[in-house]
Each structure stands twice: as structure tokens, then as C-alpha cells.
CSV table of C-alpha atoms in Angstrom, one decimal:
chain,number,residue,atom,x,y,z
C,1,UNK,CA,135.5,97.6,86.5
C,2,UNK,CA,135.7,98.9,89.9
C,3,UNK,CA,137.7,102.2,91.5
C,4,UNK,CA,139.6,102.1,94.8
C,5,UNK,CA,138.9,103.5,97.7
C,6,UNK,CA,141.8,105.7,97.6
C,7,UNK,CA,140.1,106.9,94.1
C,8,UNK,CA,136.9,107.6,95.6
C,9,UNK,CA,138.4,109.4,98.4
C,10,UNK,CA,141.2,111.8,98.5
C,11,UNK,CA,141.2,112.8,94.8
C,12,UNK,CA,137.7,113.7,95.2
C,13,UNK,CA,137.5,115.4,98.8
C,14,UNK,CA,140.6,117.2,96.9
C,15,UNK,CA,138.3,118.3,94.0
C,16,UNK,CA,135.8,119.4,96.6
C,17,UNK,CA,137.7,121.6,98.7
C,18,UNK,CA,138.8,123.1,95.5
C,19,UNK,CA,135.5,123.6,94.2
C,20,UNK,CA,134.8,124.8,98.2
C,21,UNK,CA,137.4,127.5,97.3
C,22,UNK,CA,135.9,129.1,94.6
C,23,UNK,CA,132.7,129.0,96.4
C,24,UNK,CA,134.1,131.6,99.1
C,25,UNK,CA,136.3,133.5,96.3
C,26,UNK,CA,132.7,134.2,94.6
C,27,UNK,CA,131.5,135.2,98.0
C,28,UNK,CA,133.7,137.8,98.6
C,29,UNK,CA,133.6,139.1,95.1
C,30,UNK,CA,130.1,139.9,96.0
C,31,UNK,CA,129.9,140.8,98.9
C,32,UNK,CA,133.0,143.5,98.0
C,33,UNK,CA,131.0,144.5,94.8
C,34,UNK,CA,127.4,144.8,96.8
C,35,UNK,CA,128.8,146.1,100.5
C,36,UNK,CA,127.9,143.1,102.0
C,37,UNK,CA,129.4,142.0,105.9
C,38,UNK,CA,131.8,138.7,105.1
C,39,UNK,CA,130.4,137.7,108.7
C,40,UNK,CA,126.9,138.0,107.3
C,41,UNK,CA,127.7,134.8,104.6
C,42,UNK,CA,130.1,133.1,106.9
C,43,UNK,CA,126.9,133.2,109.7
C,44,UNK,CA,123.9,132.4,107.2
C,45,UNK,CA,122.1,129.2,107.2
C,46,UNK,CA,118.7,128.1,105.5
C,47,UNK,CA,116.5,127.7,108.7
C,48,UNK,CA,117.3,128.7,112.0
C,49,UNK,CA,118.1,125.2,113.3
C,50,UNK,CA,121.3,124.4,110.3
C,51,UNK,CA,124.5,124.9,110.3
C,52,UNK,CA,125.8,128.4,109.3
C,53,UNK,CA,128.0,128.6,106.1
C,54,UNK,CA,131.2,128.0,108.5
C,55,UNK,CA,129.9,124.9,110.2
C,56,UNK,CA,128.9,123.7,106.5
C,57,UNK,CA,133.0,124.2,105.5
C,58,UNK,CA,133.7,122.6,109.2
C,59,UNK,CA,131.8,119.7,108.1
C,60,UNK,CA,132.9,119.3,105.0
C,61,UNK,CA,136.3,119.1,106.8
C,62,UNK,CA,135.3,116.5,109.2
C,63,UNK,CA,133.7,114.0,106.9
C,64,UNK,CA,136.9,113.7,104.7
C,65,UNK,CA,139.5,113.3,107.2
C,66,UNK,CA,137.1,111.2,109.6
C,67,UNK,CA,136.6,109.0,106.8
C,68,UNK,CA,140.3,108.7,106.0
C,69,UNK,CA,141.1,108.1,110.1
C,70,UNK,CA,138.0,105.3,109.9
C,71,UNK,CA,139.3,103.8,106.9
C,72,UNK,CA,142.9,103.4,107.8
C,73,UNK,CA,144.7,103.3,110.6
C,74,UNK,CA,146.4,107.0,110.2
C,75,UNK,CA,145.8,109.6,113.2
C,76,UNK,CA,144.0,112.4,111.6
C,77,UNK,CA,144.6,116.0,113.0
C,78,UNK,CA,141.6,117.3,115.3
C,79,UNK,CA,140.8,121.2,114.2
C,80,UNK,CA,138.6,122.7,116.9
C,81,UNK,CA,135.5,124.4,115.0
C,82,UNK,CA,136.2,128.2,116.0
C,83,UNK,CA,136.4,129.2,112.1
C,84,UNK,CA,134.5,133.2,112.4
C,85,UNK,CA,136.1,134.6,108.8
C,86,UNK,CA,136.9,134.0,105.5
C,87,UNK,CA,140.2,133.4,106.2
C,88,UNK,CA,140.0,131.4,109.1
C,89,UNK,CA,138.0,129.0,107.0
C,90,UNK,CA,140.3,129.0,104.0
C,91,UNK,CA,143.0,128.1,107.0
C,92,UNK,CA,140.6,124.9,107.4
C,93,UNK,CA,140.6,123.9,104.0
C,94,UNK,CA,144.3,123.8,103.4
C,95,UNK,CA,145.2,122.0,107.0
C,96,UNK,CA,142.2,119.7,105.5
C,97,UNK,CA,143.7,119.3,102.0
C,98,UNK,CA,147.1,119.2,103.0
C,99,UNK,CA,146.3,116.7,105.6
C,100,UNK,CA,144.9,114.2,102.7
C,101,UNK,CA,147.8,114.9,100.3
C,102,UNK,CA,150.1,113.1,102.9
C,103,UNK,CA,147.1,110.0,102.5
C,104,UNK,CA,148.7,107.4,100.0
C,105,UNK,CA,146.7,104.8,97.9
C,106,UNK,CA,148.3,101.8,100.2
C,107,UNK,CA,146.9,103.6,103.3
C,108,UNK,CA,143.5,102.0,101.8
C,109,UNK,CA,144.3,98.9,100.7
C,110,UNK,CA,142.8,97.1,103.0
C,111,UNK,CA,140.0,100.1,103.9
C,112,UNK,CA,137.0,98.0,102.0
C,113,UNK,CA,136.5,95.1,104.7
C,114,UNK,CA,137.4,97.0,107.5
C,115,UNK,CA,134.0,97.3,110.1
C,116,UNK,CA,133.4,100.7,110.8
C,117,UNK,CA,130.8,101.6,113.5
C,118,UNK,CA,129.5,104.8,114.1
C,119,UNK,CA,128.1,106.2,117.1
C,120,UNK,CA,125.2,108.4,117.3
C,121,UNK,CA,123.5,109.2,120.4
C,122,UNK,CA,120.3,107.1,120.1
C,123,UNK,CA,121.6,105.3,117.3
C,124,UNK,CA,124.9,102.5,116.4
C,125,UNK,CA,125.5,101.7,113.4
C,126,UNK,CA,128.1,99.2,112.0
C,127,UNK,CA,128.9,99.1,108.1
C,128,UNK,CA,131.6,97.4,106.1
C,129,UNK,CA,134.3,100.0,104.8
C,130,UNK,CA,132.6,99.5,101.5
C,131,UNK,CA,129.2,100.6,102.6
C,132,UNK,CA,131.0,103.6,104.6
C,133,UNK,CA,132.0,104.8,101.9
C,134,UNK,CA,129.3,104.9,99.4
C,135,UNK,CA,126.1,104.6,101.6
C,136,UNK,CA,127.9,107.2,104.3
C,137,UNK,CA,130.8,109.6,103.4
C,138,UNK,CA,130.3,110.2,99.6
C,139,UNK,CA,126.4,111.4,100.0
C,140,UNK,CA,127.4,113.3,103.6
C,141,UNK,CA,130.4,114.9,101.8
C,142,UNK,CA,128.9,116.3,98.7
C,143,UNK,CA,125.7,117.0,101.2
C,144,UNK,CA,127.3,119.5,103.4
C,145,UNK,CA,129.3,120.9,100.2
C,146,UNK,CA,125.8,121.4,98.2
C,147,UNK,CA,124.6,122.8,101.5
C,148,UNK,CA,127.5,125.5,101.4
C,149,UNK,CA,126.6,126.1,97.8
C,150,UNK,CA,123.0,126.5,98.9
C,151,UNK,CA,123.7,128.9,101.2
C,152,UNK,CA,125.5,131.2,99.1
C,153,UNK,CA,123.0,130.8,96.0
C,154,UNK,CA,120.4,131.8,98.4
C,155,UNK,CA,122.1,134.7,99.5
C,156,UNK,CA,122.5,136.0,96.1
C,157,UNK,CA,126.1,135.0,95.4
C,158,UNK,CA,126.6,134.1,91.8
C,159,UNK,CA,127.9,130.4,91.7
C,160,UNK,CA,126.6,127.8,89.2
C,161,UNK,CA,126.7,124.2,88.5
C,162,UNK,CA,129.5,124.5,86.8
C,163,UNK,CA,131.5,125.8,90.0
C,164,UNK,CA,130.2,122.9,91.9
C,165,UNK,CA,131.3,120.5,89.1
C,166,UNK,CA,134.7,122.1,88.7
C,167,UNK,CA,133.8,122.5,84.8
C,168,UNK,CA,134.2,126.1,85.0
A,1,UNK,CA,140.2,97.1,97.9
A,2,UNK,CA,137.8,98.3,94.9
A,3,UNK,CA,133.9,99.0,94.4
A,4,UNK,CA,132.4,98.0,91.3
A,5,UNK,CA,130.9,100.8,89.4
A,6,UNK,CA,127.5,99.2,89.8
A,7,UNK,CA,128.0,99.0,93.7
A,8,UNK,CA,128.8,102.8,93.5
A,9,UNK,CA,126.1,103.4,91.4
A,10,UNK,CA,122.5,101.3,91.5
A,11,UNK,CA,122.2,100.5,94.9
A,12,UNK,CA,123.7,104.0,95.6
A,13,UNK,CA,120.8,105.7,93.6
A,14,UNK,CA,118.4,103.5,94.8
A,15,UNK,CA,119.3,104.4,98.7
A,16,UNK,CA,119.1,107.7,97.2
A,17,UNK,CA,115.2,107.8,96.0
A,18,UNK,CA,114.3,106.1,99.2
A,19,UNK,CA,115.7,109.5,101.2
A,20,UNK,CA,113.7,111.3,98.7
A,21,UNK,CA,110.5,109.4,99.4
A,22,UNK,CA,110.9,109.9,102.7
A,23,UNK,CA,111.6,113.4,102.4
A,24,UNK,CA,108.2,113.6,100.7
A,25,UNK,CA,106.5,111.6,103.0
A,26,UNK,CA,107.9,114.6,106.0
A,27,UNK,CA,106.6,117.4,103.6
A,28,UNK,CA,103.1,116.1,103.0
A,29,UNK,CA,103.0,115.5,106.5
A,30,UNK,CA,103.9,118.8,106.9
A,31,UNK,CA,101.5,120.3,104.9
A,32,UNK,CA,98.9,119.2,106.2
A,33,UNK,CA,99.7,120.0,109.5
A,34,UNK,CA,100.4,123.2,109.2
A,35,UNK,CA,97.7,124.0,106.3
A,36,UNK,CA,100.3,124.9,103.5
A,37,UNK,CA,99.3,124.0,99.7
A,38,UNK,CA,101.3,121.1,98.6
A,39,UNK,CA,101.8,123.4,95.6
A,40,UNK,CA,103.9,125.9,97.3
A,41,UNK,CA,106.3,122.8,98.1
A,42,UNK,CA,106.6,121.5,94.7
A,43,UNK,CA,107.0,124.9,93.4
A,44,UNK,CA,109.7,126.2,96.4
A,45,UNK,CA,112.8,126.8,95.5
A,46,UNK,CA,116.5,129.0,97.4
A,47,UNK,CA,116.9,131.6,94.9
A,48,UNK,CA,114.4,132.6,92.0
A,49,UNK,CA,116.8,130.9,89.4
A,50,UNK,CA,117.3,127.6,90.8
A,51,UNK,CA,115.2,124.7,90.1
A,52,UNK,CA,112.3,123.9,91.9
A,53,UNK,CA,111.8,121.0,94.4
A,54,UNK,CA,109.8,119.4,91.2
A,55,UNK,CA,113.1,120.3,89.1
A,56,UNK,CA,115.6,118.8,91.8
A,57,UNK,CA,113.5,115.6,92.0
A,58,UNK,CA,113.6,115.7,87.9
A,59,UNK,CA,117.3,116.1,87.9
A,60,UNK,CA,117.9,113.3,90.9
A,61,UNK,CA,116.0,110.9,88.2
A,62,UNK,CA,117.7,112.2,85.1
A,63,UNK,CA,121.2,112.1,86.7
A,64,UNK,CA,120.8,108.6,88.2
A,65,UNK,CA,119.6,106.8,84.8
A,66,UNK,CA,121.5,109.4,82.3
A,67,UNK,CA,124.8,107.8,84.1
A,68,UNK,CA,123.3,104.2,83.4
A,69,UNK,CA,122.8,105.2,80.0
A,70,UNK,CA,126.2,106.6,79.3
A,71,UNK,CA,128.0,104.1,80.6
A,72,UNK,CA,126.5,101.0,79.5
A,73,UNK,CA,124.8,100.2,75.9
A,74,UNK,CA,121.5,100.2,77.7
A,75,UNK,CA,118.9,102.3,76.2
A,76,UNK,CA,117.5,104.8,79.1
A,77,UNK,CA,113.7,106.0,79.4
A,78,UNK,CA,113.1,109.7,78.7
A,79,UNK,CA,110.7,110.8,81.0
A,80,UNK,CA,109.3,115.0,80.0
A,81,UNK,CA,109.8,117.2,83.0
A,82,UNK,CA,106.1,117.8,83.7
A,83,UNK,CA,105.3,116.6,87.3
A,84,UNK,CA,103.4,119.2,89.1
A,85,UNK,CA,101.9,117.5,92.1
A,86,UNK,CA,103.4,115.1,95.2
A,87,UNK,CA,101.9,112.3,93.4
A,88,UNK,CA,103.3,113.0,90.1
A,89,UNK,CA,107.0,113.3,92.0
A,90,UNK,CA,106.1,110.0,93.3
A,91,UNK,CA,105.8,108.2,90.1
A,92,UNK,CA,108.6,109.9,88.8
A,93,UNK,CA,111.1,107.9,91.5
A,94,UNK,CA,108.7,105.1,91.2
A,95,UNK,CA,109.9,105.0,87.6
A,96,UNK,CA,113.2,106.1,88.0
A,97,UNK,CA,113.6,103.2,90.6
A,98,UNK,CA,111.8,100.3,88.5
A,99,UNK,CA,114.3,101.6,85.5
A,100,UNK,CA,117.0,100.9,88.0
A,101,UNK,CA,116.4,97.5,89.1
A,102,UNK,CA,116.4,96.4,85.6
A,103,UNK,CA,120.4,96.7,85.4
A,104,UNK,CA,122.2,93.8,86.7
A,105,UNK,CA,126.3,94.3,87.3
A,106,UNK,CA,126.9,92.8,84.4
A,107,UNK,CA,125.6,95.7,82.7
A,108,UNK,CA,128.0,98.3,84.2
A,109,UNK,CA,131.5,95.6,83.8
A,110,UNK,CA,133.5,97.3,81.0
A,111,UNK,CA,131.6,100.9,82.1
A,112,UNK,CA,134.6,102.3,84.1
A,113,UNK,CA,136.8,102.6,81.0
A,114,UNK,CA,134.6,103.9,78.5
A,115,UNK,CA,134.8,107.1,77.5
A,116,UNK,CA,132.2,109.6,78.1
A,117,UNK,CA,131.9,112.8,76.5
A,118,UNK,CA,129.6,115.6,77.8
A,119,UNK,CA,128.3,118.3,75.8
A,120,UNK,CA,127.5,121.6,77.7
A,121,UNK,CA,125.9,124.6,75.7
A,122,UNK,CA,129.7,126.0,75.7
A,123,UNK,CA,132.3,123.1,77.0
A,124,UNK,CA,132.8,119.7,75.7
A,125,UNK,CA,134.3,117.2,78.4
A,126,UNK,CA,135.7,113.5,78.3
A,127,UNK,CA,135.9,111.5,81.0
A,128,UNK,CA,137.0,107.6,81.7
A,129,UNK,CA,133.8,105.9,82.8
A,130,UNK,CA,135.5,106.2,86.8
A,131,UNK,CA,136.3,109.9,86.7
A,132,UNK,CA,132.7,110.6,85.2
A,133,UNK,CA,131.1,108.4,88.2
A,134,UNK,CA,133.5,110.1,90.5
A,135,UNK,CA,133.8,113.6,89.5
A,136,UNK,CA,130.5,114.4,87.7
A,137,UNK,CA,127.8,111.6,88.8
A,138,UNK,CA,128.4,111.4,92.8
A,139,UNK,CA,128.6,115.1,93.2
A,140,UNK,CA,125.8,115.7,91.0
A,141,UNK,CA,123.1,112.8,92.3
A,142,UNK,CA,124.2,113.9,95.7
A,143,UNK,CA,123.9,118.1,94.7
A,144,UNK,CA,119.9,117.5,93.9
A,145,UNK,CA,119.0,115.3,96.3
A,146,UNK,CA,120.7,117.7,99.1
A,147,UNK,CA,119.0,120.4,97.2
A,148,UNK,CA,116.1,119.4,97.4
A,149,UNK,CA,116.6,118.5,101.1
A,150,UNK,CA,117.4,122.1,101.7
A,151,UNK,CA,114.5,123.4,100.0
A,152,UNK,CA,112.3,121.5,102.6
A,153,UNK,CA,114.3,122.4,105.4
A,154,UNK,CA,114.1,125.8,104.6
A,155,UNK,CA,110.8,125.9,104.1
A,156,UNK,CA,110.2,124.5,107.8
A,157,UNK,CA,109.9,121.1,106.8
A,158,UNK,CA,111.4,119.0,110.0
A,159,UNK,CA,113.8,117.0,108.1
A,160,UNK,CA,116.7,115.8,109.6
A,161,UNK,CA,120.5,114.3,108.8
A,162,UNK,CA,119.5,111.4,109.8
A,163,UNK,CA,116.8,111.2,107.2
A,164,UNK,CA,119.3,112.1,104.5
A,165,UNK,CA,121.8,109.3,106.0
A,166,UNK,CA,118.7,107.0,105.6
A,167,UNK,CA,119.6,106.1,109.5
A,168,UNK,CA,116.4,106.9,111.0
């Protein structure tokens, strides 16, 4: 048995911006209920050094429709990182999501023996679409999701597991 | 194009307790460096009802072969939750790991339709064999081993994306 690439892809960036949703819809509620600054969540971060909650979503963003524009041959919309509130970053996650609804499962087809090569600056690295995918943007996806997640647990807003695994 | 469920899943995993070794490796380093008790490590954790590092690097285990288990016929070691110290954590991926390269892709062929039924203390789910790899076991592997990323980072631990990418 094996799952396409569309499978592994925009269905489940799609569940992730909707579990990303909820996320800020819990953050709110709290931050209403215990007189909290929205700009304090959307700035925090876990060490002085890592991305604030809004460069987290940005991310989040980034790694789903970069992996889409490396995977295919589609011209994916640049969205400059200037996100500063809740809604500005709710605006990123429908341009995001409604970008990868117009993403069809032929757009792919060919996606898994593509060579993708990624530049970093001390660092090149060239995979097959294949190993993209699974050795690349799956784990830097759901890393920069949990890391949003994080963020809010550790601030005190009341998300779970189940949130993050859409069973709630 | 298609992955096969074991591509998306062993040497996934596998990639996956390597990052975590590594991240280990940094902490210890750390530690020592900076005189801290291995102890307060194990025992960190983002919010005082989330799991520990210990309990992330339990779940990163327990996820990795509970997916093996339920969606092959292999029987799955239990391993009990009681690793206190870096060297305990150790043994628990060593396990893990040695667990892991006992499945051959054979094993995971007819996993992907399969259907896998969840039991949480107040929701039952079923899933095909794909959606649970894609919607439950990615995002949940990836959740610990982020988490537990994030616990060292914000603890001062100098862990980097690259470590988590397994590009350094």
C-alpha cells in the first residue's frame, strides 16, 4: 500500500491550518477571559533566540506552500512576514489554505522523482521528491505547528492533544 | 507518485530517534558545561501538566512502534514508562530503534487499508491504515519529538533546526 504525495500533502497542511485555527480561537478565549494583551501570545516564544508565535504560523505557512511550489511546477504566492495580530495571522492562514485548495492531485503526479535541492547558507542539500517529503516537509511542518502549540501551552492557554490531533 | 507506508513510517522513525539522540548528546553536553543536574532535564517540562522530556521521549517510542503494531499483525514490545536518567532514555530509543529494524516492507504491504480503531477515555475513532499514518501517526511522532526539542531549547540547551532537520 502506499499514499500519494497529493495525500500526504494538501489534505494534511489543510488539517493543520485547521487544527492552527483552533489553536488561536483558544488563545483569545483566554486571553479575553484572563485580561491578557493578544500581542503578548502573538510575540511569545520559548527562548529568546525562537521564533515568536507569529513567525511559528509564518512558518507553518511557508513550509506547505514551498513544498507544493518544490514539488510541482505551480508558482506559489509570496506573503511578506509582517503578521502583528490575531487577525493578520488568521489572514495568513486562509491566503495559505486557499492557496492549496486550488493544488490538484495531478499537480503531483510526477512530484516523487523530482530532485529538489535546498539551499542553506553553509549548507546544500539535494533530496529526491520522495525524501522531501518525508525526511523534510512532514517533520518541519508539524515541527513549527507543535512549536505554536508549545507556545500557547506554555503560556497557559488551554489546548490539548486532542486540538492538535483534530479529535476534538 | 506514491510512498509506501513503510517508507513513510520506519525509516521516518528511525531518522526520528537519531534527532533525539543527538538532541541528548547537546543536553548532556550542556549540562555539564554549565553545571546543571541531568535530572532537571529529564524532569523539564513547558507547562506543569505536560509531559516531561522523559515522557516525550516515552511517547516518541510508544507512538513510532504502537503504529507498527496497529498496522501490521506484528506483536509490539511494551516497554513501562520508568526511565529516569539520560542513560535510561538512551536505551529506551536503543530499543525502540532495534524493535524497528526488525520490520521489513513486507510487513507494512496490506497496512494502508486496514482499519484502525482508537479508543480514547471518551471518543472512539476509525481510520483506514493511510489516514491513521497521515492524520494521527505523523503529527503525533513529529508533536513529541518537537516537544521535546522545545523543552531543551527552552531550557538554554543550544539546539538548532538544523539538528531537528538531521542536516547538521
Amino acid at each position: 500500500m502506499a499514499l500519494t504525495i497529493y495525500q500526504l500533502t494538501v489534505p494534511a497542511f489543510i488539517q493543520g491550518f485547521g487544527v492552527l485555527g483552533k489553536l488561536l480561537d483558544k488563545a483569545e478565549a483566554f486571553a479575553s477571559e484572563k485580561g491578557i494583551a493578544l500581542d503578548e501570545l502573538v510575540n511569545a516564544r520559548l527562548a529568546p533566540d525562537m521564533l515568536t508565535l507569529a513567525g511559528q504560523v509564518q512558518r507553518v505557512s511557508d513550509t506547505s506552500k514551498g513544498a507544493i511550489g518544490r514539488l510541482t511546477s505551480i508558482e506559489v504566492p509570496r506573503f511578506p512576514d509582517e503578521e502583528k495580530t490575531f487577525a493578520d495571522l488568521r489572514e495568513r492562514i486562509a491566503k495559505t489554505v486557499a492557496f492549496l485548495e486550488t493544488v490538484q492531485p495531478t499537480d503531483l503526479e510526477d512530484s516523487g522523482s523530482r530532485e529538489v535541492t535546498l539551499n542553506f547558507p553553509t549548507l546544500k542539500v539535494t533530496f529526491s521528491g520522495e525524501e522531501y517529503l518525508s525526511k523534510f516537509v512532514l517533520p518541519n511542518f508539524y515541527f513549527h505547528l507543535t512549536t505554536a502549540y508549545d507556545i500557547l501551552r506554555h503560556k497557559g492557554v488551554p489546548v490539548g492533544k486532542a486540538d492538535f490531533l483534530s479529535l476534538a
